[in-house]
Amino acid sequence: MTGQPGALRFELLGSEGAARAGRLHLPYGTVDTPVFMPVGTYGTVKGMTPEELAGLGAEIVLGNTFHLMLRPGAEIVGLHRGGLHGFMGWQRPILTDSGGFQVFSLATLRQIDEDGVRFRSPVDGASVHMRPETAMEVQRALASDIAMAFDDCTAYPASEPQARESMQRSMRWAVRSHDHYYRDSPPGNLFAIVQGGMYEALRQESIEALSQRDFPGFAIGGLAVGESEQERLRVLDYVAPRLPASRPRYLMGVGYPQDIVGAVARGIDMFDCVMPTRHARNGHLFTAGGAINIRNAIYQRDTGPIDPQCGCSTCRRYTRAYLRHLDQCNEILGVRLATLHNLHFYLQLMRDIRSAILAGRFAALAAQVLAIPRRLAVPVA
Amino acid sequence: MTGQPGALRFELLGSEGAARAGRLHLPYGTVDTPVFMPVGTYGTVKGMTPEELAGLGAEIVLGNTFHLMLRPGAEIVGLHRGGLHGFMGWQRPILTDSGGFQVFSLATLRQIDEDGVRFRSPVDGASVHMRPETAMEVQRALASDIAMAFDDCTAYPASEPQARESMQRSMRWAVRSHDHYYRDSPPGNLFAIVQGGMYEALRQESIEALSQRDFPGFAIGGLAVGESEQERLRVLDYVAPRLPASRPRYLMGVGYPQDIVGAVARGIDMFDCVMPTRHARNGHLFTAGGAINIRNAIYQRDTGPIDPQCGCSTCRRYTRAYLRHLDQCNEILGVRLATLHNLHFYLQLMRDIRSAILAGRFAALAAQVLAIPRRLAVPVA
């Protein structure tokens, strides 16, 4: 499929151990990997313009099929040239999730059967029937560069029989997703999602089931759902090397900088997470020395930047005292400046990771990032 | 006083009838008049960065003494180089109000006597004593290019004796403000505020009282407080020509585009109002054909811009359908894009007014603006 208009091409440019540096060629542009995709739930990365995202070096964003399907509806997005690209004014690549995760985490009065899921819309209470075919049609209308197969998200914790039933349904839905998605042109790119919970044998069965169709990329689902870090790394250690080396690998919904580095070390190429944007709205700012919370009274009279080592426009222009004040006053500008800083932190981390892999010094960088404390740094006055 | 460092210089460059075009030279830069000053209540024009404001052509913003005094406090702003300029990252002129208006409209348990006003802070309930001298010290710490005298804002409606008592107190406070403000260096610029309610004789008495000190500019207070348009224009017709022609004239808190044009026609040079920014947050967008409300369901599938005649970046890049969607989802980006559009509308209006005065075609422009309906335009589907 690679080489067709609309279909992706993935170049591997270097590696260090299992860590890979590559480049993904997509209909709307190229994406250097490992990549972090800012999350644009409702057709906007909260608080940011497309120009700002591009200025930060974002090369791809994630759009939420579930949310956009319910509001404003795929048909309204589809009235815009380039679908979601035109709607949100982002002329670079977009990956859309399938909506599966949100159906299982947000919808109420959910009834699942072999055909799909019926639920009440959290927006207006309407009854919605979502099938793998629905998810494909919505993603086609959104015109994303990469679409995701519709899956049944396994709960955590789950017994082996529960995880098996859920995984097997996801695999049947993946085949239906593939058949329906590729009925249409342009060719496009539908990624498969490996499921199977915390069970290696089920993960193996899932990978085998997905080989029934030719998927151009693979996601690892069912992680970052409440399991311990140790469990997550065990599953990653099992799954990642069993995925086709020539295809991009995407770990959904992860995570902290430390988690990203750990997953890159295991061969993951793509990440998305609401953490930098959501944390910014809660005053939680990432720095080279660990995260700080700008609401802390200690910053009230602090005329230094968030992070003296950071080159983002927030750190170049504004003091901690000002950012704390904006947060205290619930000013929109505070959210903007904090979001910009956190996204810069994540995107710079990914650039650093990629350069390090290409230069053969990823192990050293990883050790440095893993040493950053996860808890909030307590500053010394 | 003009020519001293820190003191303003006001050039009159042209006129048409009573309408004037000029240029105000201030410590942080020059300001073309007539000018509209976006309001930056808490040290931020809500939702906008200083770079965006400058990009829109804003040359001066207004800061609120009352709000900044209570949160974060003048002392914390004063830790920043250039006071409020450094705190908010705005390296162009700033005018600060005196806090008088907010003391009288927002503070509770207010006790007024000759010395000043005691009230409870709406932020933390603390007892605050605000005297003319306090207002001057706070504005000195904020380091604004133009400060305002502390005044007792006359209620509306007010009887003649009530308006007289309030005006006379304001005049005594204006003298105390002037004495205290000019104790300090650099010289700075303190504007007087004419009061007197709807009574011409009291307005005349106020103007005479203010001639006890040499004020570099004059504001007209006590308007836009609930009076009819007819009353406001009657007072303006009386007061404006009685102010020194060589000094800038500032009509506080006005208003709609139609109000601004009407006041320019009567010789006003400076304006501020929360209308473009506050209306934007309510989905109310200004256009050449009248205002629209983007929440209207008629825009759900509308792929046109807010205003086809508008050159702002919101109108160049986004559809009404997208802006309505952002509003429906309470997305910060919706507020940003709407605010940017409305401020562009106001600032472009001021540029158009100024060019028209200099070209001798202001009367025609004024007629055109006055013909724009004030009520929301009802679009045809």
mmCIF file of N, CA and C in Angstrom, chain A residues 141-215:
data_model
loop_
_atom_site.group_PDB
_atom_site.id
_atom_site.type_symbol
_atom_site.label_atom_id
_atom_site.label_comp_id
_atom_site.label_asym_id
_atom_site.label_seq_id
_atom_site.Cartn_x
_atom_site.Cartn_y
_atom_site.Cartn_z
ATOM 1 N N ALA A 141 -15.019 11.099 7.125
ATOM 2 C CA ALA A 141 -15.534 12.475 7.015
ATOM 3 C C ALA A 141 -14.562 13.467 7.649
ATOM 4 N N LEU A 142 -13.904 13.052 8.737
ATOM 5 C CA LEU A 142 -12.915 13.932 9.379
ATOM 6 C C LEU A 142 -11.658 14.042 8.513
ATOM 7 N N ALA A 143 -11.466 13.078 7.600
ATOM 8 C CA ALA A 143 -10.353 13.103 6.637
ATOM 9 C C ALA A 143 -8.992 13.125 7.326
ATOM 10 N N SER A 144 -8.878 12.321 8.384
ATOM 11 C CA SER A 144 -7.605 12.251 9.097
ATOM 12 C C SER A 144 -6.567 11.503 8.272
ATOM 13 N N ASP A 145 -5.307 11.812 8.519
ATOM 14 C CA ASP A 145 -4.208 11.123 7.838
ATOM 15 C C ASP A 145 -4.072 9.691 8.323
ATOM 16 N N ILE A 146 -4.375 9.480 9.601
ATOM 17 C CA ILE A 146 -4.347 8.139 10.188
ATOM 18 C C ILE A 146 -5.641 7.951 10.971
ATOM 19 N N ALA A 147 -6.345 6.844 10.678
ATOM 20 C CA ALA A 147 -7.546 6.483 11.426
ATOM 21 C C ALA A 147 -7.222 5.265 12.289
ATOM 22 N N MET A 148 -8.027 5.043 13.313
ATOM 23 C CA MET A 148 -7.809 3.905 14.206
ATOM 24 C C MET A 148 -8.994 2.946 14.100
ATOM 25 N N ALA A 149 -8.699 1.648 14.190
ATOM 26 C CA ALA A 149 -9.747 0.628 14.201
ATOM 27 C C ALA A 149 -10.613 0.797 15.454
ATOM 28 N N PHE A 150 -11.906 0.460 15.327
ATOM 29 C CA PHE A 150 -12.820 0.560 16.465
ATOM 30 C C PHE A 150 -12.633 -0.659 17.347
ATOM 31 N N ASP A 151 -12.436 -0.428 18.635
ATOM 32 C CA ASP A 151 -12.156 -1.552 19.525
ATOM 33 C C ASP A 151 -12.995 -1.514 20.787
ATOM 34 N N ASP A 152 -13.066 -2.667 21.401
ATOM 35 C CA ASP A 152 -13.731 -2.836 22.693
ATOM 36 C C ASP A 152 -12.625 -2.743 23.739
ATOM 37 N N CYS A 153 -12.667 -1.670 24.538
ATOM 38 C CA CYS A 153 -11.557 -1.456 25.470
ATOM 39 C C CYS A 153 -11.718 -2.336 26.695
ATOM 40 N N THR A 154 -10.734 -3.141 26.960
ATOM 41 C CA THR A 154 -10.767 -4.073 28.083
ATOM 42 C C THR A 154 -10.625 -3.297 29.392
ATOM 43 N N ALA A 155 -11.491 -3.606 30.326
ATOM 44 C CA ALA A 155 -11.427 -2.934 31.625
ATOM 45 C C ALA A 155 -10.181 -3.366 32.377
ATOM 46 N N TYR A 156 -9.804 -2.590 33.389
ATOM 47 C CA TYR A 156 -8.700 -2.994 34.260
ATOM 48 C C TYR A 156 -9.169 -2.871 35.692
ATOM 49 N N PRO A 157 -8.973 -3.883 36.539
ATOM 50 C CA PRO A 157 -8.437 -5.194 36.165
ATOM 51 C C PRO A 157 -9.488 -6.047 35.446
ATOM 52 N N ALA A 158 -9.034 -7.045 34.693
ATOM 53 C CA ALA A 158 -9.931 -7.980 34.009
ATOM 54 C C ALA A 158 -9.390 -9.393 34.193
ATOM 55 N N SER A 159 -10.297 -10.337 34.402
ATOM 56 C CA SER A 159 -9.881 -11.745 34.476
ATOM 57 C C SER A 159 -9.450 -12.198 33.084
ATOM 58 N N GLU A 160 -8.790 -13.335 33.005
ATOM 59 C CA GLU A 160 -8.343 -13.835 31.706
ATOM 60 C C GLU A 160 -9.534 -14.052 30.780
ATOM 61 N N PRO A 161 -10.635 -14.700 31.234
ATOM 62 C CA PRO A 161 -11.784 -14.887 30.312
ATOM 63 C C PRO A 161 -12.389 -13.558 29.855
ATOM 64 N N GLN A 162 -12.463 -12.568 30.771
ATOM 65 C CA GLN A 162 -12.992 -11.256 30.371
ATOM 66 C C GLN A 162 -12.092 -10.608 29.321
ATOM 67 N N ALA A 163 -10.781 -10.639 29.580
ATOM 68 C CA ALA A 163 -9.836 -10.006 28.663
ATOM 69 C C ALA A 163 -9.855 -10.723 27.314
ATOM 70 N N ARG A 164 -10.038 -12.046 27.347
ATOM 71 C CA ARG A 164 -10.081 -12.817 26.100
ATOM 72 C C ARG A 164 -11.322 -12.438 25.271
ATOM 73 N N GLU A 165 -12.471 -12.425 25.932
ATOM 74 C CA GLU A 165 -13.709 -12.115 25.212
ATOM 75 C C GLU A 165 -13.606 -10.723 24.573
ATOM 76 N N SER A 166 -13.116 -9.761 25.376
ATOM 77 C CA SER A 166 -13.004 -8.383 24.900
ATOM 78 C C SER A 166 -12.011 -8.288 23.743
ATOM 79 N N MET A 167 -10.853 -8.935 23.889
ATOM 80 C CA MET A 167 -9.830 -8.896 22.838
ATOM 81 C C MET A 167 -10.367 -9.523 21.553
ATOM 82 N N GLN A 168 -11.034 -10.671 21.701
ATOM 83 C CA GLN A 168 -11.496 -11.360 20.490
ATOM 84 C C GLN A 168 -12.544 -10.531 19.745
ATOM 85 N N ARG A 169 -13.424 -9.846 20.514
ATOM 86 C CA ARG A 169 -14.397 -8.967 19.866
ATOM 87 C C ARG A 169 -13.663 -7.835 19.132
ATOM 88 N N SER A 170 -12.661 -7.245 19.811
ATOM 89 C CA SER A 170 -11.885 -6.176 19.172
ATOM 90 C C SER A 170 -11.248 -6.662 17.874
ATOM 91 N N MET A 171 -10.794 -7.915 17.857
ATOM 92 C CA MET A 171 -10.134 -8.424 16.655
ATOM 93 C C MET A 171 -11.140 -8.585 15.506
ATOM 94 N N ARG A 172 -12.357 -9.061 15.852
ATOM 95 C CA ARG A 172 -13.385 -9.167 14.798
ATOM 96 C C ARG A 172 -13.759 -7.767 14.312
ATOM 97 N N TRP A 173 -13.824 -6.806 15.238
ATOM 98 C CA TRP A 173 -14.150 -5.424 14.847
ATOM 99 C C TRP A 173 -13.014 -4.801 14.022
ATOM 100 N N ALA A 174 -11.780 -5.206 14.303
ATOM 101 C CA ALA A 174 -10.650 -4.669 13.534
ATOM 102 C C ALA A 174 -10.761 -5.099 12.069
ATOM 103 N N VAL A 175 -11.148 -6.359 11.850
ATOM 104 C CA VAL A 175 -11.319 -6.846 10.477
ATOM 105 C C VAL A 175 -12.469 -6.102 9.796
ATOM 106 N N ARG A 176 -13.583 -5.915 10.512
ATOM 107 C CA ARG A 176 -14.706 -5.144 9.940
ATOM 108 C C ARG A 176 -14.286 -3.694 9.682
ATOM 109 N N SER A 177 -13.515 -3.123 10.608
ATOM 110 C CA SER A 177 -13.036 -1.749 10.426
ATOM 111 C C SER A 177 -12.211 -1.660 9.147
ATOM 112 N N HIS A 178 -11.288 -2.602 8.988
ATOM 113 C CA HIS A 178 -10.400 -2.596 7.821
ATOM 114 C C HIS A 178 -11.208 -2.724 6.536
ATOM 115 N N ASP A 179 -12.124 -3.680 6.513
ATOM 116 C CA ASP A 179 -12.923 -3.896 5.294
ATOM 117 C C ASP A 179 -13.715 -2.645 4.940
ATOM 118 N N HIS A 180 -14.308 -1.999 5.956
ATOM 119 C CA HIS A 180 -15.160 -0.839 5.680
ATOM 120 C C HIS A 180 -14.328 0.386 5.310
ATOM 121 N N TYR A 181 -13.232 0.577 6.030
ATOM 122 C CA TYR A 181 -12.394 1.766 5.797
ATOM 123 C C TYR A 181 -11.804 1.749 4.396
ATOM 124 N N TYR A 182 -11.328 0.595 3.957
ATOM 125 C CA TYR A 182 -10.617 0.542 2.680
ATOM 126 C C TYR A 182 -11.550 0.355 1.483
ATOM 127 N N ARG A 183 -12.872 0.273 1.737
ATOM 128 C CA ARG A 183 -13.849 0.352 0.635
ATOM 129 C C ARG A 183 -13.704 1.680 -0.092
ATOM 130 N N ASP A 184 -13.381 2.723 0.693
ATOM 131 C CA ASP A 184 -13.417 4.093 0.177
ATOM 132 C C ASP A 184 -12.038 4.523 -0.292
ATOM 133 N N SER A 185 -11.999 5.527 -1.122
ATOM 134 C CA SER A 185 -10.738 6.148 -1.491
ATOM 135 C C SER A 185 -10.790 7.587 -0.988
ATOM 136 N N PRO A 186 -9.646 8.305 -0.866
ATOM 137 C CA PRO A 186 -8.284 7.825 -1.123
ATOM 138 C C PRO A 186 -7.893 6.717 -0.153
ATOM 139 N N PRO A 187 -6.767 6.042 -0.457
ATOM 140 C CA PRO A 187 -6.416 4.836 0.291
ATOM 141 C C PRO A 187 -6.424 5.029 1.807
ATOM 142 N N GLY A 188 -5.757 6.074 2.297
ATOM 143 C CA GLY A 188 -5.783 6.328 3.734
ATOM 144 C C GLY A 188 -4.957 5.332 4.519
ATOM 145 N N ASN A 189 -5.011 5.485 5.823
ATOM 146 C CA ASN A 189 -4.167 4.701 6.718
ATOM 147 C C ASN A 189 -4.952 4.325 7.955
ATOM 148 N N LEU A 190 -5.252 3.045 8.098
ATOM 149 C CA LEU A 190 -5.968 2.570 9.280
ATOM 150 C C LEU A 190 -5.025 1.745 10.132
ATOM 151 N N PHE A 191 -4.853 2.179 11.372
ATOM 152 C CA PHE A 191 -3.981 1.450 12.294
ATOM 153 C C PHE A 191 -4.794 0.427 13.070
ATOM 154 N N ALA A 192 -4.177 -0.715 13.320
ATOM 155 C CA ALA A 192 -4.762 -1.747 14.177
ATOM 156 C C ALA A 192 -4.431 -1.442 15.637
ATOM 157 N N ILE A 193 -5.230 -1.988 16.551
ATOM 158 C CA ILE A 193 -4.956 -1.833 17.989
ATOM 159 C C ILE A 193 -4.846 -3.219 18.621
ATOM 160 N N VAL A 194 -3.678 -3.487 19.183
ATOM 161 C CA VAL A 194 -3.458 -4.756 19.880
ATOM 162 C C VAL A 194 -4.093 -4.670 21.264
ATOM 163 N N GLN A 195 -4.900 -5.690 21.611
ATOM 164 C CA GLN A 195 -5.492 -5.752 22.947
ATOM 165 C C GLN A 195 -5.037 -7.036 23.637
ATOM 166 N N GLY A 196 -5.697 -7.353 24.746
ATOM 167 C CA GLY A 196 -5.319 -8.572 25.475
ATOM 168 C C GLY A 196 -4.961 -8.327 26.930
ATOM 169 N N GLY A 197 -5.188 -7.102 27.376
ATOM 170 C CA GLY A 197 -4.995 -6.802 28.796
ATOM 171 C C GLY A 197 -3.573 -7.108 29.238
ATOM 172 N N MET A 198 -3.442 -7.684 30.426
ATOM 173 C CA MET A 198 -2.119 -7.913 31.008
ATOM 174 C C MET A 198 -1.607 -9.329 30.702
ATOM 175 N N TYR A 199 -2.269 -10.019 29.761
ATOM 176 C CA TYR A 199 -1.980 -11.431 29.496
ATOM 177 C C TYR A 199 -1.173 -11.603 28.210
ATOM 178 N N GLU A 200 0.061 -12.067 28.334
ATOM 179 C CA GLU A 200 0.928 -12.225 27.174
ATOM 180 C C GLU A 200 0.298 -13.112 26.111
ATOM 181 N N ALA A 201 -0.298 -14.224 26.520
ATOM 182 C CA ALA A 201 -0.856 -15.159 25.532
ATOM 183 C C ALA A 201 -1.957 -14.486 24.719
ATOM 184 N N LEU A 202 -2.762 -13.629 25.398
ATOM 185 C CA LEU A 202 -3.836 -12.940 24.680
ATOM 186 C C LEU A 202 -3.250 -11.875 23.753
ATOM 187 N N ARG A 203 -2.200 -11.218 24.202
ATOM 188 C CA ARG A 203 -1.534 -10.225 23.346
ATOM 189 C C ARG A 203 -1.016 -10.923 22.078
ATOM 190 N N GLN A 204 -0.436 -12.118 22.242
ATOM 191 C CA GLN A 204 0.080 -12.867 21.090
ATOM 192 C C GLN A 204 -1.062 -13.225 20.142
ATOM 193 N N GLU A 205 -2.173 -13.689 20.727
ATOM 194 C CA GLU A 205 -3.332 -14.056 19.914
ATOM 195 C C GLU A 205 -3.855 -12.834 19.147
ATOM 196 N N SER A 206 -3.823 -11.672 19.811
ATOM 197 C CA SER A 206 -4.299 -10.435 19.188
ATOM 198 C C SER A 206 -3.417 -10.070 17.989
ATOM 199 N N ILE A 207 -2.108 -10.154 18.180
ATOM 200 C CA ILE A 207 -1.180 -9.821 17.087
ATOM 201 C C ILE A 207 -1.413 -10.757 15.902
ATOM 202 N N GLU A 208 -1.631 -12.027 16.189
ATOM 203 C CA GLU A 208 -1.863 -12.991 15.102
ATOM 204 C C GLU A 208 -3.167 -12.694 14.370
ATOM 205 N N ALA A 209 -4.194 -12.352 15.141
ATOM 206 C CA ALA A 209 -5.496 -12.059 14.520
ATOM 207 C C ALA A 209 -5.389 -10.866 13.574
ATOM 208 N N LEU A 210 -4.593 -9.875 13.954
ATOM 209 C CA LEU A 210 -4.488 -8.650 13.140
ATOM 210 C C LEU A 210 -3.732 -8.907 11.837
ATOM 211 N N SER A 211 -2.998 -10.041 11.757
ATOM 212 C CA SER A 211 -2.263 -10.332 10.526
ATOM 213 C C SER A 211 -3.207 -10.792 9.406
ATOM 214 N N GLN A 212 -4.511 -10.935 9.732
ATOM 215 C CA GLN A 212 -5.503 -11.249 8.682
ATOM 216 C C GLN A 212 -5.651 -10.121 7.670
ATOM 217 N N ARG A 213 -5.302 -8.907 8.051
ATOM 218 C CA ARG A 213 -5.406 -7.756 7.143
ATOM 219 C C ARG A 213 -4.065 -7.035 7.146
ATOM 220 N N ASP A 214 -3.845 -6.196 6.128
ATOM 221 C CA ASP A 214 -2.575 -5.475 6.017
ATOM 222 C C ASP A 214 -2.736 -4.077 6.626
ATOM 223 N N PHE A 215 -2.397 -3.952 7.883
ATOM 224 C CA PHE A 215 -2.485 -2.647 8.553
ATOM 225 C C PHE A 215 -1.148 -1.912 8.417
#
